[in-house]
């Protein structure tokens, strides 16, 4: 009996199954006949250079299938009537309906097809060319050295005190009245959204969200079994009358808002708008989750206080993140709240994943305390200002009449609305062919309906790339307009 | 007008609010009279050494309160009728009922009170004295150097390919028939539990769990709005008849099981038990989540194949973790599944927190590939064997007649059942006074009912500490028994 094992781990499957398969094949090919004795376990194990348990497991499997038969003290024998037992039927698990819903959402994401070399004006991920990677590596090395093995324990659901201190100080600089105890660190602001939403809303409840809004929050909220209510965005922020009507509905439990450097619109609301928004939340008795994910990225204009800085009643839960201002890979975000809400967030965080990774929190604390983060921001803002100015200039130069766009005072994104009649999702393949990617507006709508809006970013693209990308986009728009003129018009019979 | 600012960031609150508060106080104390002009914004900002926006914000706040009045081009004046405006009433948010339920569970955790110096036989966290911290730090340094800034991007919901390759190879060594594409990395096995459960069960559905079981999984499952069905543990694994009855119920969507080194019982089921368990799952058409969190910690005895290694139908989703075999702080766990289930897990992971931290995954991959993990395991298992033997010996020596305990072949935990009539939750304060901590059994029961069971571990305690801890525990048990004999018996009148 010849048995050849695939020795490279990860190939050929588990060894015991390889052995069983080959013996089964020998029997099927009648090279091993009924009543013949298999080699003793110990001998075969030695011959193959494997553990005895491995051979025993193979024999056990064949015996269970009825191919061989073990006789205590005598050995293992090929059975006379070999009726190969079919493997069990494949099990098709029923997925949760929420997962089906999520998979539908995933499938509706834009496909960029073959986009090699296209300018990535779709991406809201900061440019790796701008990461202070070496400085961060040093901070991580120092933090691990100082922290010792204790840094490798569970850190508890609230996160490293040193990092919370550093971030609380930073938030106070942004006008928030907070201390380290008000912060719950989490795994990026994205996890913070899920935690904060769950504090107030249970499955079946409804969450009010701007429209357009950050597309992933639609996934998060629906994946939790919650419904969404769309409150339309205007040029100067969410429609406040619509907001009041929506928050008055009893099933709506909270409002999620991005008042500063809105995603996808890039706009920042005025102080007056913020005060009115808080007054509405107070009248309706509904909390507000303020996503301040780009708060450190102001390029110019006067800072407007965060909702959380204006809130004296305790209405606002504030989310912050280092993913856009430093890099996403550090996975440190924070939820800022008060009293009972902190307790609720901790219980949820504990039930979600117990604790974040302390080494990265310690490194980031080191990085912030040392002033390296502040220096990085100064440099980053300078780059962003130049890129934004180039983008706004190029839009002015290239986009067809009837197009409109926002002028962000910070962050990475500009919202463009093309002339009536353009569906930006349909435009995407043409843009890809022309050498540019953008984020079509439909995915920021709650119901995924067609949009003439699109999001452009200057996150991943430098000045030259931005210029080239906008020109390519304008080219694709002109092409499409010309083609639609050339297209034969339907004839009425 | 005197204004003294608390300069130290993080103290005294936002600066604009300090300014507003002090001007308000000046007016209240009538040191600033009706009609008096406040200093021009620019001048006060210069005097205080703050940004003009900060002063403007303070004036704006006072104006909104009706304390002062701005007159365009003339300046800001104290109003004649100063009616201080009360701060808005404190907002009491309504918490989600699921959060209330979680908070109740959190409050029911055992309190150890003042336990300084007590032997930590309650803890399932590996001993920091055994962490290969220096070797891991080196691996992290190397990984970051090689990976460059790209390692600081989002890594995608599936996790670093290099880490998945390394872990798939490791799992194949455990008899699983998997490739890197079958793995979804996550933030510790604890996050893996939440993700895997959500694949099959939506809020309102029911999850079958062993009883006793890992207490945090009760929190996780209930925090998601799911109900639990208890399937009793016997000495040799879960009661299979009860399992079949439970899985036959339509609202029960899956079974969560810890067949190897059970938490809290420390037991490992036989191959026959595993085959029968899978047959039941197949008959009922319900998937099994196998939590293999301590799979690398076998001390002695023959390995029993994982449920996932025996499963040919695709019934089993397998969870693994490095939290117990290396240290928790690396936060790398994995869910292993097939086809559609992987797609579902990725959608859920994306909606939960987008991506894990790549630097730690890269470091761990480096650590596993280099053989450092294997070397660490060899050493760790030797330490665990010695500690376990000491614990079993001490239990034999000290525990009163009528006590029973398990004899784990791996992992960190022993389950002890004290003689009839003892409630181990009530025993805990006495044990703490005697100098030992343990995990009382009630918290592993679905309904939190009293238990005469308790979990002891040799994770955080070395041999001498284990010996001392078990002796102290036995002392506390004897004391309590003696006290209950001395207690006056109720007299029947």
PDB file of N, CA and C in Angstrom, chain B residues 45-93:
ATOM      1  N   UNK B  45      -9.102  90.185  24.105  1.00  0.00           N
ATOM      2  CA  UNK B  45      -8.359  89.009  23.652  1.00  0.00           C
ATOM      3  C   UNK B  45      -6.863  89.229  23.843  1.00  0.00           C
ATOM      4  N   UNK B  46      -6.392  90.426  23.468  1.00  0.00           N
ATOM      5  CA  UNK B  46      -4.966  90.719  23.622  1.00  0.00           C
ATOM      6  C   UNK B  46      -4.584  90.662  25.100  1.00  0.00           C
ATOM      7  N   UNK B  47      -5.415  91.319  25.953  1.00  0.00           N
ATOM      8  CA  UNK B  47      -5.112  91.384  27.380  1.00  0.00           C
ATOM      9  C   UNK B  47      -5.031  89.982  27.989  1.00  0.00           C
ATOM     10  N   UNK B  48      -5.965  89.108  27.590  1.00  0.00           N
ATOM     11  CA  UNK B  48      -6.008  87.765  28.196  1.00  0.00           C
ATOM     12  C   UNK B  48      -5.083  86.777  27.488  1.00  0.00           C
ATOM     13  N   UNK B  49      -4.560  87.213  26.336  1.00  0.00           N
ATOM     14  CA  UNK B  49      -3.693  86.303  25.595  1.00  0.00           C
ATOM     15  C   UNK B  49      -4.455  85.129  24.998  1.00  0.00           C
ATOM     16  N   UNK B  50      -5.668  85.394  24.554  1.00  0.00           N
ATOM     17  CA  UNK B  50      -6.444  84.317  23.917  1.00  0.00           C
ATOM     18  C   UNK B  50      -6.839  84.750  22.513  1.00  0.00           C
ATOM     19  N   UNK B  51      -7.357  83.827  21.760  1.00  0.00           N
ATOM     20  CA  UNK B  51      -7.844  84.059  20.415  1.00  0.00           C
ATOM     21  C   UNK B  51      -9.069  84.974  20.442  1.00  0.00           C
ATOM     22  N   UNK B  52      -9.226  85.831  19.412  1.00  0.00           N
ATOM     23  CA  UNK B  52     -10.396  86.720  19.385  1.00  0.00           C
ATOM     24  C   UNK B  52     -11.702  85.929  19.326  1.00  0.00           C
ATOM     25  N   UNK B  53     -11.678  84.795  18.622  1.00  0.00           N
ATOM     26  CA  UNK B  53     -12.894  83.978  18.519  1.00  0.00           C
ATOM     27  C   UNK B  53     -13.384  83.529  19.894  1.00  0.00           C
ATOM     28  N   UNK B  54     -12.427  83.307  20.780  1.00  0.00           N
ATOM     29  CA  UNK B  54     -12.790  82.848  22.124  1.00  0.00           C
ATOM     30  C   UNK B  54     -13.588  83.925  22.852  1.00  0.00           C
ATOM     31  N   UNK B  55     -13.119  85.167  22.788  1.00  0.00           N
ATOM     32  CA  UNK B  55     -13.843  86.263  23.437  1.00  0.00           C
ATOM     33  C   UNK B  55     -15.190  86.468  22.744  1.00  0.00           C
ATOM     34  N   UNK B  56     -15.177  86.403  21.411  1.00  0.00           N
ATOM     35  CA  UNK B  56     -16.429  86.595  20.668  1.00  0.00           C
ATOM     36  C   UNK B  56     -17.467  85.562  21.090  1.00  0.00           C
ATOM     37  N   UNK B  57     -17.015  84.350  21.307  1.00  0.00           N
ATOM     38  CA  UNK B  57     -17.911  83.277  21.707  1.00  0.00           C
ATOM     39  C   UNK B  57     -18.495  83.548  23.101  1.00  0.00           C
ATOM     40  N   UNK B  58     -17.653  84.070  23.987  1.00  0.00           N
ATOM     41  CA  UNK B  58     -18.119  84.402  25.339  1.00  0.00           C
ATOM     42  C   UNK B  58     -19.181  85.502  25.270  1.00  0.00           C
ATOM     43  N   UNK B  59     -18.926  86.560  24.505  1.00  0.00           N
ATOM     44  CA  UNK B  59     -19.895  87.661  24.361  1.00  0.00           C
ATOM     45  C   UNK B  59     -21.189  87.148  23.739  1.00  0.00           C
ATOM     46  N   UNK B  60     -21.021  86.260  22.753  1.00  0.00           N
ATOM     47  CA  UNK B  60     -22.184  85.711  22.063  1.00  0.00           C
ATOM     48  C   UNK B  60     -23.057  84.950  23.065  1.00  0.00           C
ATOM     49  N   UNK B  61     -22.413  84.205  23.932  1.00  0.00           N
ATOM     50  CA  UNK B  61     -23.160  83.439  24.930  1.00  0.00           C
ATOM     51  C   UNK B  61     -23.916  84.375  25.874  1.00  0.00           C
ATOM     52  N   UNK B  62     -23.232  85.429  26.335  1.00  0.00           N
ATOM     53  CA  UNK B  62     -23.879  86.377  27.252  1.00  0.00           C
ATOM     54  C   UNK B  62     -25.029  87.093  26.554  1.00  0.00           C
ATOM     55  N   UNK B  63     -24.846  87.379  25.296  1.00  0.00           N
ATOM     56  CA  UNK B  63     -25.876  88.079  24.537  1.00  0.00           C
ATOM     57  C   UNK B  63     -27.105  87.183  24.380  1.00  0.00           C
ATOM     58  N   UNK B  64     -26.866  85.916  24.100  1.00  0.00           N
ATOM     59  CA  UNK B  64     -27.958  84.981  23.942  1.00  0.00           C
ATOM     60  C   UNK B  64     -28.742  84.831  25.243  1.00  0.00           C
ATOM     61  N   UNK B  65     -28.016  84.953  26.356  1.00  0.00           N
ATOM     62  CA  UNK B  65     -28.675  84.833  27.662  1.00  0.00           C
ATOM     63  C   UNK B  65     -29.423  86.117  28.022  1.00  0.00           C
ATOM     64  N   UNK B  66     -29.218  87.182  27.231  1.00  0.00           N
ATOM     65  CA  UNK B  66     -29.877  88.451  27.529  1.00  0.00           C
ATOM     66  C   UNK B  66     -29.136  89.270  28.576  1.00  0.00           C
ATOM     67  N   UNK B  67     -27.910  88.900  28.903  1.00  0.00           N
ATOM     68  CA  UNK B  67     -27.146  89.622  29.924  1.00  0.00           C
ATOM     69  C   UNK B  67     -26.513  90.877  29.318  1.00  0.00           C
ATOM     70  N   UNK B  68     -26.051  90.752  28.080  1.00  0.00           N
ATOM     71  CA  UNK B  68     -25.472  91.911  27.381  1.00  0.00           C
ATOM     72  C   UNK B  68     -26.171  92.048  26.046  1.00  0.00           C
ATOM     73  N   UNK B  69     -25.838  93.103  25.342  1.00  0.00           N
ATOM     74  CA  UNK B  69     -26.524  93.408  24.093  1.00  0.00           C
ATOM     75  C   UNK B  69     -25.466  93.990  23.162  1.00  0.00           C
ATOM     76  N   UNK B  70     -25.363  93.447  21.952  1.00  0.00           N
ATOM     77  CA  UNK B  70     -24.367  93.955  21.008  1.00  0.00           C
ATOM     78  C   UNK B  70     -25.034  94.965  20.097  1.00  0.00           C
ATOM     79  N   UNK B  71     -24.341  96.017  19.844  1.00  0.00           N
ATOM     80  CA  UNK B  71     -24.873  97.038  18.950  1.00  0.00           C
ATOM     81  C   UNK B  71     -23.843  97.215  17.843  1.00  0.00           C
ATOM     82  N   UNK B  72     -24.253  96.938  16.611  1.00  0.00           N
ATOM     83  CA  UNK B  72     -23.283  96.888  15.512  1.00  0.00           C
ATOM     84  C   UNK B  72     -22.515  98.211  15.402  1.00  0.00           C
ATOM     85  N   UNK B  73     -21.208  98.113  15.360  1.00  0.00           N
ATOM     86  CA  UNK B  73     -20.374  99.291  15.195  1.00  0.00           C
ATOM     87  C   UNK B  73     -20.110 100.052  16.486  1.00  0.00           C
ATOM     88  N   UNK B  74     -20.897  99.771  17.532  1.00  0.00           N
ATOM     89  CA  UNK B  74     -20.696 100.523  18.773  1.00  0.00           C
ATOM     90  C   UNK B  74     -20.031  99.682  19.841  1.00  0.00           C
ATOM     91  N   UNK B  75     -20.385  98.415  19.918  1.00  0.00           N
ATOM     92  CA  UNK B  75     -19.770  97.565  20.929  1.00  0.00           C
ATOM     93  C   UNK B  75     -20.821  96.763  21.675  1.00  0.00           C
ATOM     94  N   UNK B  76     -20.414  96.165  22.807  1.00  0.00           N
ATOM     95  CA  UNK B  76     -21.298  95.287  23.580  1.00  0.00           C
ATOM     96  C   UNK B  76     -21.554  95.929  24.939  1.00  0.00           C
ATOM     97  N   UNK B  77     -22.824  95.977  25.344  1.00  0.00           N
ATOM     98  CA  UNK B  77     -23.207  96.710  26.547  1.00  0.00           C
ATOM     99  C   UNK B  77     -23.970  95.822  27.521  1.00  0.00           C
ATOM    100  N   UNK B  78     -23.805  96.091  28.795  1.00  0.00           N
ATOM    101  CA  UNK B  78     -24.585  95.384  29.814  1.00  0.00           C
ATOM    102  C   UNK B  78     -26.032  95.855  29.710  1.00  0.00           C
ATOM    103  N   UNK B  79     -26.960  94.911  29.725  1.00  0.00           N
ATOM    104  CA  UNK B  79     -28.373  95.293  29.600  1.00  0.00           C
ATOM    105  C   UNK B  79     -28.914  95.799  30.923  1.00  0.00           C
ATOM    106  N   UNK B  80     -29.951  96.568  30.836  1.00  0.00           N
ATOM    107  CA  UNK B  80     -30.472  97.185  32.061  1.00  0.00           C
ATOM    108  C   UNK B  80     -31.158  96.150  32.960  1.00  0.00           C
ATOM    109  N   UNK B  81     -32.054  95.396  32.389  1.00  0.00           N
ATOM    110  CA  UNK B  81     -32.766  94.434  33.228  1.00  0.00           C
ATOM    111  C   UNK B  81     -32.089  93.074  33.127  1.00  0.00           C
ATOM    112  N   UNK B  82     -31.264  92.816  34.117  1.00  0.00           N
ATOM    113  CA  UNK B  82     -30.550  91.541  34.051  1.00  0.00           C
ATOM    114  C   UNK B  82     -31.368  90.449  34.735  1.00  0.00           C
ATOM    115  N   UNK B  83     -31.994  89.656  33.917  1.00  0.00           N
ATOM    116  CA  UNK B  83     -32.736  88.490  34.424  1.00  0.00           C
ATOM    117  C   UNK B  83     -31.901  87.269  34.083  1.00  0.00           C
ATOM    118  N   UNK B  84     -31.157  86.754  35.030  1.00  0.00           N
ATOM    119  CA  UNK B  84     -30.311  85.607  34.645  1.00  0.00           C
ATOM    120  C   UNK B  84     -31.160  84.465  34.089  1.00  0.00           C
ATOM    121  N   UNK B  85     -30.709  83.923  32.957  1.00  0.00           N
ATOM    122  CA  UNK B  85     -31.425  82.812  32.331  1.00  0.00           C
ATOM    123  C   UNK B  85     -30.934  81.502  32.934  1.00  0.00           C
ATOM    124  N   UNK B  86     -31.863  80.691  33.367  1.00  0.00           N
ATOM    125  CA  UNK B  86     -31.471  79.420  33.988  1.00  0.00           C
ATOM    126  C   UNK B  86     -30.865  78.518  32.930  1.00  0.00           C
ATOM    127  N   UNK B  87     -29.884  77.715  33.294  1.00  0.00           N
ATOM    128  CA  UNK B  87     -29.374  76.742  32.323  1.00  0.00           C
ATOM    129  C   UNK B  87     -30.495  75.776  31.959  1.00  0.00           C
ATOM    130  N   UNK B  88     -30.428  75.191  30.772  1.00  0.00           N
ATOM    131  CA  UNK B  88     -31.504  74.295  30.369  1.00  0.00           C
ATOM    132  C   UNK B  88     -31.612  73.131  31.352  1.00  0.00           C
ATOM    133  N   UNK B  89     -32.811  72.607  31.518  1.00  0.00           N
ATOM    134  CA  UNK B  89     -32.961  71.479  32.439  1.00  0.00           C
ATOM    135  C   UNK B  89     -32.117  70.316  31.957  1.00  0.00           C
ATOM    136  N   UNK B  90     -31.585  69.562  32.915  1.00  0.00           N
ATOM    137  CA  UNK B  90     -30.744  68.435  32.529  1.00  0.00           C
ATOM    138  C   UNK B  90     -31.577  67.414  31.769  1.00  0.00           C
ATOM    139  N   UNK B  91     -30.991  66.916  30.691  1.00  0.00           N
ATOM    140  CA  UNK B  91     -31.679  65.980  29.824  1.00  0.00           C
ATOM    141  C   UNK B  91     -31.417  64.566  30.306  1.00  0.00           C
ATOM    142  N   UNK B  92     -32.460  63.836  30.601  1.00  0.00           N
ATOM    143  CA  UNK B  92     -32.293  62.436  31.008  1.00  0.00           C
ATOM    144  C   UNK B  92     -32.666  61.537  29.833  1.00  0.00           C
ATOM    145  N   UNK B  93     -31.665  61.004  29.172  1.00  0.00           N
ATOM    146  CA  UNK B  93     -31.941  60.184  27.991  1.00  0.00           C
ATOM    147  C   UNK B  93     -32.581  58.859  28.409  1.00  0.00           C
TER     148      UNK B  93
END
